[in-house]
Each structure stands twice: as C-alpha cells, then as structure tokens.
Amino acid sequence: MVMQRTFVMIKPDGVKRGLIGEIISRFEKRGLKIVSLKMVKMSRDIAEKLYDEHKGKSFFEELVNYVTSGPVVCMVIEGDDVVQVIRRMIGNTDPKEAPPGTIRGDYALSKSENVIHASDSIEKAQREMSLFFDKSDL
Ligand SMILES: Nc1ncnc2c1ncn2[C@@H]1O[C@H](COP(=O)(O)OP(=O)(O)OP(=O)(O)O)[C@@H](O)[C@H]1O
C-alpha cells in the first residue's frame, strides 16, 4: 500500500462540455479520495509555470491560450498508488490512442483539447498542487 496524492485538472473543454460531474464520479467510484477541489480561471503566469516543460515547443502558445480560455476545475486526489492509477484512468494524450473506458478515450476530441490533466510523477504532483492550493487546503 503506497498512499499518494496527485494533482488533477479538468481543462476548459471538459468544463464547457459539462463533464465535471462525470469525471469526479469516476474517481469517487474508484474509491479515490477528493482531498481538495476548486474552480479557477488560470492566469497566463500560472499556465506558463504549469507547462514549463513545453516552453519553446511549437504548440506552447496554443496550449497556454487554451488552458486560460475558461475556468478549470483543480483537485487533489489521494489513494493507493494514485499517480499511476489516475494516469491510466485518463488514457493517452492523443485520444486516438486512448482506449475506450479511459476519460480521454471516451470524451477527448483532439490531442490539444483533451479534457483533463493529471500529474505524471509524485514530484510534479507536489509542484502542481502548490501552484493552485495553499498548504492549509491540503
Ligand atoms: N502535439 C501537440 N499538439 C497540441 N497540443 C499538444 C501536443 N502535445 C501535447 N499537447 C498539449 O499539451 C498537454 C501536455 O502535453 P504532455 O505531453 O505533457 O501530455 P500529457 O501529460 O498527457 O498531458 P497533461 O500534462 O495535460 O496531463 C497535452 O495534454 C495537450 O493538451
């Protein structure tokens, strides 16, 4: 048993398309615990920090514009081996490769607008959580 916490964000397309309840419900039904939750309109500054690793890539500007285009729903989720469990529940970045039954496999419409983000390591989870939540929320 390896209890972990991860950071998950429903992206603007997921919020606009009314998928918040469906997505949170999948995590709850899987027995994962929602530790903290909030809807925010992200600033460009935070978006650039969140996607720091993609700075300089061709899609960086498009990515920052997209994640700041409307509200997102941020959450911290706890569970056994939760970083890997949630990455598997989300599916591949490109919805063409995401298996049916995964969140992106079922709902994502394109590689850039792909409904949801989740941290891919414990270290990233810590960093991303701290961009959106105060210590006292966690
Ligand atoms: N080739 C691309 N064209 C357009 N957008 C892209 C492309 N590759 C990645 N993105 C966007 O950047 C995000 C981050 O890319 P990354 O490779 O880290 O994928 P990911 O880890 O599956 O996604 P996320 O970090 O959002 O969970 C993707 O979710 C997508 O929104």
mmCIF file of C-alpha atoms and ligand atoms in Angstrom, residues 11 51 53-54 59 62-63 66 87 92-93 104 111-114 116-118 120, ligand 1:
data_model
loop_
_atom_site.group_PDB
_atom_site.id
_atom_site.type_symbol
_atom_site.label_atom_id
_atom_site.label_comp_id
_atom_site.label_asym_id
_atom_site.label_seq_id
_atom_site.Cartn_x
_atom_site.Cartn_y
_atom_site.Cartn_z
ATOM 1 C CA LYS A 11 -9.429 21.533 -18.673
ATOM 2 C CA TYR A 51 3.520 23.774 -18.720
ATOM 3 C CA GLU A 53 8.493 21.727 -19.692
ATOM 4 C CA HIS A 54 6.845 22.554 -23.056
ATOM 5 C CA PHE A 59 2.254 24.129 -29.504
ATOM 6 C CA GLU A 62 -1.699 27.401 -28.302
ATOM 7 C CA LEU A 63 -1.576 25.341 -25.088
ATOM 8 C CA TYR A 66 -6.359 27.035 -24.421
ATOM 9 C CA ARG A 87 -2.824 8.372 -15.444
ATOM 10 C CA ASN A 92 -3.075 8.640 -23.715
ATOM 11 C CA THR A 93 -2.606 12.321 -24.582
ATOM 12 C CA ARG A 104 -9.805 10.744 -22.893
ATOM 13 C CA LYS A 111 -4.696 15.905 -28.876
ATOM 14 C CA SER A 112 -4.645 19.550 -27.820
ATOM 15 C CA GLU A 113 -8.144 19.768 -26.288
ATOM 16 C CA ASN A 114 -8.107 16.571 -24.299
ATOM 17 C CA ILE A 116 -8.129 16.554 -18.391
ATOM 18 C CA HIS A 117 -4.634 16.775 -16.957
ATOM 19 C CA ALA A 118 -3.046 14.677 -14.219
ATOM 20 C CA ASP A 120 2.807 12.089 -14.127
HETATM 21 N N1 LIG B 1 1.485 17.868 -30.394
HETATM 22 C C1 LIG B 1 0.636 18.580 -29.659
HETATM 23 N N2 LIG B 1 -0.184 19.478 -30.226
HETATM 24 C C2 LIG B 1 -1.028 20.235 -29.489
HETATM 25 N N3 LIG B 1 -1.131 20.141 -28.150
HETATM 26 C C3 LIG B 1 -0.353 19.252 -27.530
HETATM 27 C C4 LIG B 1 0.574 18.423 -28.241
HETATM 28 N N4 LIG B 1 1.225 17.639 -27.349
HETATM 29 C C5 LIG B 1 0.730 17.974 -26.163
HETATM 30 N N5 LIG B 1 -0.215 18.938 -26.251
HETATM 31 C C6 LIG B 1 -0.973 19.557 -25.161
HETATM 32 O O1 LIG B 1 -0.087 19.735 -24.063
HETATM 33 C C7 LIG B 1 -0.528 18.975 -22.950
HETATM 34 C C8 LIG B 1 0.668 18.446 -22.203
HETATM 35 O O2 LIG B 1 1.353 17.531 -23.005
HETATM 36 P P1 LIG B 1 2.033 16.240 -22.375
HETATM 37 O O3 LIG B 1 2.923 15.664 -23.407
HETATM 38 O O4 LIG B 1 2.616 16.596 -21.040
HETATM 39 O O5 LIG B 1 0.780 15.266 -22.257
HETATM 40 P P2 LIG B 1 0.036 14.683 -21.013
HETATM 41 O O6 LIG B 1 0.998 14.512 -19.882
HETATM 42 O O7 LIG B 1 -0.736 13.503 -21.467
HETATM 43 O O8 LIG B 1 -0.986 15.830 -20.742
HETATM 44 P P3 LIG B 1 -1.192 16.607 -19.397
HETATM 45 O O9 LIG B 1 0.178 17.088 -18.961
HETATM 46 O O10 LIG B 1 -2.123 17.720 -19.783
HETATM 47 O O11 LIG B 1 -1.794 15.592 -18.487
HETATM 48 C C9 LIG B 1 -1.432 17.896 -23.557
HETATM 49 O O12 LIG B 1 -2.357 17.366 -22.654
HETATM 50 C C10 LIG B 1 -2.097 18.663 -24.678
HETATM 51 O O13 LIG B 1 -3.157 19.479 -24.169
#
